[in-house]
Short mmCIF file of C-alpha atoms in Angstrom, two decimals:
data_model
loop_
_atom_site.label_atom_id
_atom_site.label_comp_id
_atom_site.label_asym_id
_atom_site.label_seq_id
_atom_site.Cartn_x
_atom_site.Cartn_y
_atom_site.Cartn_z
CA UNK A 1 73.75 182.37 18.48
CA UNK A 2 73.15 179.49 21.48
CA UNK A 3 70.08 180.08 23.66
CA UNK A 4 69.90 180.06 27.39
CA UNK A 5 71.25 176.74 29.05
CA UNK A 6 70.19 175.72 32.65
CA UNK A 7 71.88 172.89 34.81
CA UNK A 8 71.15 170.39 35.81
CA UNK A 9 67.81 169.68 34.58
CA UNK A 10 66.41 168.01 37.50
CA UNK A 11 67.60 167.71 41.05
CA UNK A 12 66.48 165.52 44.60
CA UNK A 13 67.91 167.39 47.76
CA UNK A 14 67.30 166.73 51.37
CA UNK A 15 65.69 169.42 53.30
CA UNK A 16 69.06 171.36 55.17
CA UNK A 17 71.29 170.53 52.05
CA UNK A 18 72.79 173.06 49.48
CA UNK A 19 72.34 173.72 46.25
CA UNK A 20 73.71 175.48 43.54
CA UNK A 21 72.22 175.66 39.62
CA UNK A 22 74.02 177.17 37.00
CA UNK A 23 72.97 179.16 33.59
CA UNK A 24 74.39 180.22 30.81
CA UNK A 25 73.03 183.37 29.22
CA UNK A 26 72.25 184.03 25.34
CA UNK A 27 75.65 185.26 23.28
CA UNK A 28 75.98 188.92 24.25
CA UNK A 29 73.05 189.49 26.88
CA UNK A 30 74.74 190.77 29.80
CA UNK A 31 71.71 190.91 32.19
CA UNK A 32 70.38 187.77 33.98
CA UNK A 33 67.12 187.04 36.02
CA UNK A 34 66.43 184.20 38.16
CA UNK A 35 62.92 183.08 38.83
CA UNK A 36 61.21 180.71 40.69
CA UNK A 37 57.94 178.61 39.18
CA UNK A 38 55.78 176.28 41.55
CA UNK A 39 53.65 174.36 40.20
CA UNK A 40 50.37 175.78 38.60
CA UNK A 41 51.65 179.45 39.84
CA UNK A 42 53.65 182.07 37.54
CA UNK A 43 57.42 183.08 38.16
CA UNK A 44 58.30 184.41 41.26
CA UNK A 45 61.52 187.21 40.73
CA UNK A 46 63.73 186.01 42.63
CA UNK A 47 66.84 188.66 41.80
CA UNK A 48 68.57 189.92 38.66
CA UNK A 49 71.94 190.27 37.77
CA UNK A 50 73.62 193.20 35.58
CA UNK A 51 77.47 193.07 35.05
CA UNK A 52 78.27 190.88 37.87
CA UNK A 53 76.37 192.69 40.53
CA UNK A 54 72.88 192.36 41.95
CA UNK A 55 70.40 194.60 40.80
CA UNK A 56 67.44 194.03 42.67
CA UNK A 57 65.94 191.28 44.18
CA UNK A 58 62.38 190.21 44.80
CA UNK A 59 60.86 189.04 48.36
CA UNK A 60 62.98 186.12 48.89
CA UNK A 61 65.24 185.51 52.11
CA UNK A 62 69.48 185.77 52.35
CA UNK A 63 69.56 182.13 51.76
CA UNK A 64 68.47 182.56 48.02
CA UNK A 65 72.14 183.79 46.41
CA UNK A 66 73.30 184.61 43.70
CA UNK A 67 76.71 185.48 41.42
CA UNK A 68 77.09 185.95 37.88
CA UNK A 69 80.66 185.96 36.29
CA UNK A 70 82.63 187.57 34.19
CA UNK A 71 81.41 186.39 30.65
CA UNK A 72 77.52 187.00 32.34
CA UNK A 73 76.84 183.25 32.90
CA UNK A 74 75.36 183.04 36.29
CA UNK A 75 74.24 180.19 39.99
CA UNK A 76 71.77 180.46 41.78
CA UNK A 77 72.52 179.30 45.61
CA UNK A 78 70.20 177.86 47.84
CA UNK A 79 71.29 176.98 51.40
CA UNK A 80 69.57 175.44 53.84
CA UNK A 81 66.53 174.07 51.32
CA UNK A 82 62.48 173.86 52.42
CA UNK A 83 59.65 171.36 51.39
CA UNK A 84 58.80 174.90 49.75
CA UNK A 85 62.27 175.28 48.03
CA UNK A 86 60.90 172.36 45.23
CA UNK A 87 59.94 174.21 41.89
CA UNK A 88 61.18 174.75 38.81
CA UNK A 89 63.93 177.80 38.78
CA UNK A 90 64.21 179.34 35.57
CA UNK A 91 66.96 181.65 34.40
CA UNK A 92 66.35 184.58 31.94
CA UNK A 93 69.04 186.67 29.55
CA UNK A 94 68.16 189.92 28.33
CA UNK A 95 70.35 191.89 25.95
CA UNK A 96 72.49 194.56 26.72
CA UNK A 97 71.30 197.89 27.09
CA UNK A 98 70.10 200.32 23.97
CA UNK A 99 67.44 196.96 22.94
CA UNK A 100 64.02 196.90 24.17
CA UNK A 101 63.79 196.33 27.58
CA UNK A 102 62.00 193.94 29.23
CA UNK A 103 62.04 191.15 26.52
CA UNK A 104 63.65 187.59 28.14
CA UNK A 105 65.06 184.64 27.34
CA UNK A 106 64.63 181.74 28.95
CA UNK A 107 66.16 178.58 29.91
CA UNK A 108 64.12 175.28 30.04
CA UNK A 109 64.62 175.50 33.78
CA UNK A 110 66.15 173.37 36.35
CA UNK A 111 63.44 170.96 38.57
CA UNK A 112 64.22 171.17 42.00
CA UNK A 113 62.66 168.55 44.50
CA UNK A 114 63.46 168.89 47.96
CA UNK A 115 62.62 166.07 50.34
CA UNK B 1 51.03 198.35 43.87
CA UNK B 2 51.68 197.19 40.16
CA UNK B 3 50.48 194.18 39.44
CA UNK B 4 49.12 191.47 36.41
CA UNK B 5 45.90 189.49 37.10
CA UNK B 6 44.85 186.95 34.55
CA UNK B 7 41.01 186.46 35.10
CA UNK B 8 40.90 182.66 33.92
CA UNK B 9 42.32 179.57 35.25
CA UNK B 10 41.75 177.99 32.02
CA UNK B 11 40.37 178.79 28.86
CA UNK B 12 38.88 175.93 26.34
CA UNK B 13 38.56 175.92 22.38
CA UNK B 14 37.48 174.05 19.31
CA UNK B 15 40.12 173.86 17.00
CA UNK B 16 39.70 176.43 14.27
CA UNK B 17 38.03 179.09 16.37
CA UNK B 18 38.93 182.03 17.93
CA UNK B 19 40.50 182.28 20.89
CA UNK B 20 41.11 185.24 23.83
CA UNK B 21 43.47 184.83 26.87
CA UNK B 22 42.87 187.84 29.08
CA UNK B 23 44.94 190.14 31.09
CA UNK B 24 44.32 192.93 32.95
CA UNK B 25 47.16 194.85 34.22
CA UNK B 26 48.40 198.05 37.13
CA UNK B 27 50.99 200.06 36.49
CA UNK B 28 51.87 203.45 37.34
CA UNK B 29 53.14 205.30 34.09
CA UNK B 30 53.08 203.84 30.18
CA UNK B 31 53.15 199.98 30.32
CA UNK B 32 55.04 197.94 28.73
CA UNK B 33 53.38 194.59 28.14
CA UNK B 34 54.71 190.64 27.20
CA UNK B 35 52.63 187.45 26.16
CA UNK B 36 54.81 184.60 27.23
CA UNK B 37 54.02 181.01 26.09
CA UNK B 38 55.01 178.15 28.47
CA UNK B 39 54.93 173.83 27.04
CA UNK B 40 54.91 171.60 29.47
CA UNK B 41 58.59 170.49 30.90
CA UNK B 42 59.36 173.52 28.89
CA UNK B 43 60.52 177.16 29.56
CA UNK B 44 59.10 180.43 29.12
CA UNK B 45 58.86 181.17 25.08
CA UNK B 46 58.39 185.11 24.14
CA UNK B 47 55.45 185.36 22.09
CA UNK B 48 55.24 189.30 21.40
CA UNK B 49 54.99 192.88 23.32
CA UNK B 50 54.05 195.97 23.45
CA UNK B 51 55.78 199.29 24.45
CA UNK B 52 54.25 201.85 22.03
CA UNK B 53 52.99 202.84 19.03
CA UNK B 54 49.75 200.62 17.04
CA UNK B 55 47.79 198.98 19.71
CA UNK B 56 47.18 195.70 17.65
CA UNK B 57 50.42 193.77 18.59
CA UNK B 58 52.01 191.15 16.19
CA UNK B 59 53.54 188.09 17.68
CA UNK B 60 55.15 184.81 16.58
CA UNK B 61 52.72 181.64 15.66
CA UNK B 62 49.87 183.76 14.39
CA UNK B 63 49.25 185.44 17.92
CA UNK B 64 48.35 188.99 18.34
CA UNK B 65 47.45 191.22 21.24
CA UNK B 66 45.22 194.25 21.60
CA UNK B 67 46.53 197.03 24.21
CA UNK B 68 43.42 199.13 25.61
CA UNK B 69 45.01 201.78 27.80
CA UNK B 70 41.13 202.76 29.05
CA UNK B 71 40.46 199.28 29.97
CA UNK B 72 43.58 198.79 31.16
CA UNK B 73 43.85 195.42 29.31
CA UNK B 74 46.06 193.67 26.80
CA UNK B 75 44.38 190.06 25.60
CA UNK B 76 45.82 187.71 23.92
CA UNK B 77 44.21 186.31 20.32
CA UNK B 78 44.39 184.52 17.55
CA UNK B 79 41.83 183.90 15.00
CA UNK B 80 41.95 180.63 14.51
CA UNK B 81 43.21 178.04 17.30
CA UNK B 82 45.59 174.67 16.80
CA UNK B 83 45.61 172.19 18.81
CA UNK B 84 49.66 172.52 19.56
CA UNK B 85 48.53 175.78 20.69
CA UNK B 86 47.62 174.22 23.83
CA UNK B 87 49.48 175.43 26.75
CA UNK B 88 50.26 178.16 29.85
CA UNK B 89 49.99 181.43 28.93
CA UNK B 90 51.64 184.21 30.78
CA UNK B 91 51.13 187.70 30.69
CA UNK B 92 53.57 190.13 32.37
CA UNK B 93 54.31 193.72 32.81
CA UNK B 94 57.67 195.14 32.95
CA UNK B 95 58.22 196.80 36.79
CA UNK B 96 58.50 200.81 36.71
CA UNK B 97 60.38 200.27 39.80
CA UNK B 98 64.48 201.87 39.31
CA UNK B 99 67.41 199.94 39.84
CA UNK B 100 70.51 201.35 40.70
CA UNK B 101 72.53 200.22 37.16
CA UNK B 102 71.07 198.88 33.77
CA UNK B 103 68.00 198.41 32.09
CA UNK B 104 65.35 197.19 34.58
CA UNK B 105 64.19 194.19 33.14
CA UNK B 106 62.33 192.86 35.95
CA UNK B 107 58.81 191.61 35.39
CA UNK B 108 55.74 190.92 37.18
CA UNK B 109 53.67 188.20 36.15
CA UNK B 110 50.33 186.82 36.06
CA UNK B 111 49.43 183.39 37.50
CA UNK B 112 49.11 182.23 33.83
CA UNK B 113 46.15 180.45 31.88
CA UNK B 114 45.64 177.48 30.83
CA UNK B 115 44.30 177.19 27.22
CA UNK B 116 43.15 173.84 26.12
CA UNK B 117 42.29 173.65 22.20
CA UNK B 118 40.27 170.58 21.48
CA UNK B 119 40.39 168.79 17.98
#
């Protein structure tokens, strides 16, 4: 069974740029998170992903995106990036329904720095 | 509004003691309640949860947490601390809020401690 994978693992944009970071979710979770981590602060929800559509999203604005494909590997897009954009953005699987809920699995995270 | 406050910033031990992360926690309804571990560079590791039943939780690495529903709390412990031990600790509470399909797995999350273990 392969864990969560996250790329790339680190990442220099220019504020105004695009960007888009990729994950693949744990063999047969079909439910995948998105967060984002500043530094010293906890993960921020950024939106979650069930079957290949959204389902729900945390205080973030429309030019945090998402998608997540048919075998449940998921991006995250980010137009326009901020100074504040730069964090790490971690990716979580959870299995599919009928297991305990709320128990994730995370990627090691993709290090965004936006200058 | 439901939310996960972790009372300490950072939390510092001599190897071979005891040790006690706290986190306090508001939810509306039965919680259900996760201990994540975070290494630097690293990702969020699962260290153990609670949803029901005993309310002395068994996790991995010889961590265990202690739900008290009266003191709304659920602390994080370990009887004797390592020094690899040393890292963020996050405690998080799984949102009541309803989504329109699936399991919601959405959490809320503390701000995370820092727990130093000294040799």
């Amino acid at each position: 069974e392969t864990g969560v994978t996250q790329s790339p693992t680190h990442l220099i944009k220019t504020r105004g740029q695009q960007v888009t970071l990729r994950c693949s979710s744990q063999s047969g979770h079909n439910t995948v998170s998105w967060y984002q981590q500043a530094l010293g602060q906890g993960p921020q929800f950024i939106f979650q992903y069930y079957r290949e559509e959204e389902n729900g999203r945390g205080n973030f604005p429309p030019r945090f995106s998402g998608l997540q494909f048919p075998n449940y590997s998921s991006e995250l897009n980010v137009n326009a990036l901020e100074l504040d954009d730069s964090a790490l953005y971690l990716c979580a699987s959870s299995p599919r329904q009928g297991t305990p809920a709320g128990e994730q699995y995370f990627g090691p995270g993709t290090r965004l720095t936006v200058t | 509004a439901q939310s996960v406050a972790q009372p300490e910033d950072q939390v510092n031990v001599a190897e071979g003691n005891p040790l006690t992360v706290k986190c306090t926690y508001s939810v509306s309804g039965n919680p259900y309640l996760f201990w994540y571990v975070q290494y630097p560079n690293r990702g969020l590791q699962f260290l153990l949860k609670y949803i029901t039943g005993d309310n002395l939780v068994k996790g991995s690495y010889g961590f265990e947490a202690e739900f008290n529903k009266s003191q709304t709390s659920f602390h994080l412990k370990k009887p004797s601390a390592l020094v690899s031990d040393s890292a963020l600790y996050f405690c998080a509470v799984r949102d009541m809020k309803v989504y329109n399909a699936g399991n919601n797995r959405k959490l809320i999350w503390g701000l995370g401690t820092s727990l130093a273990v000294n040799p």
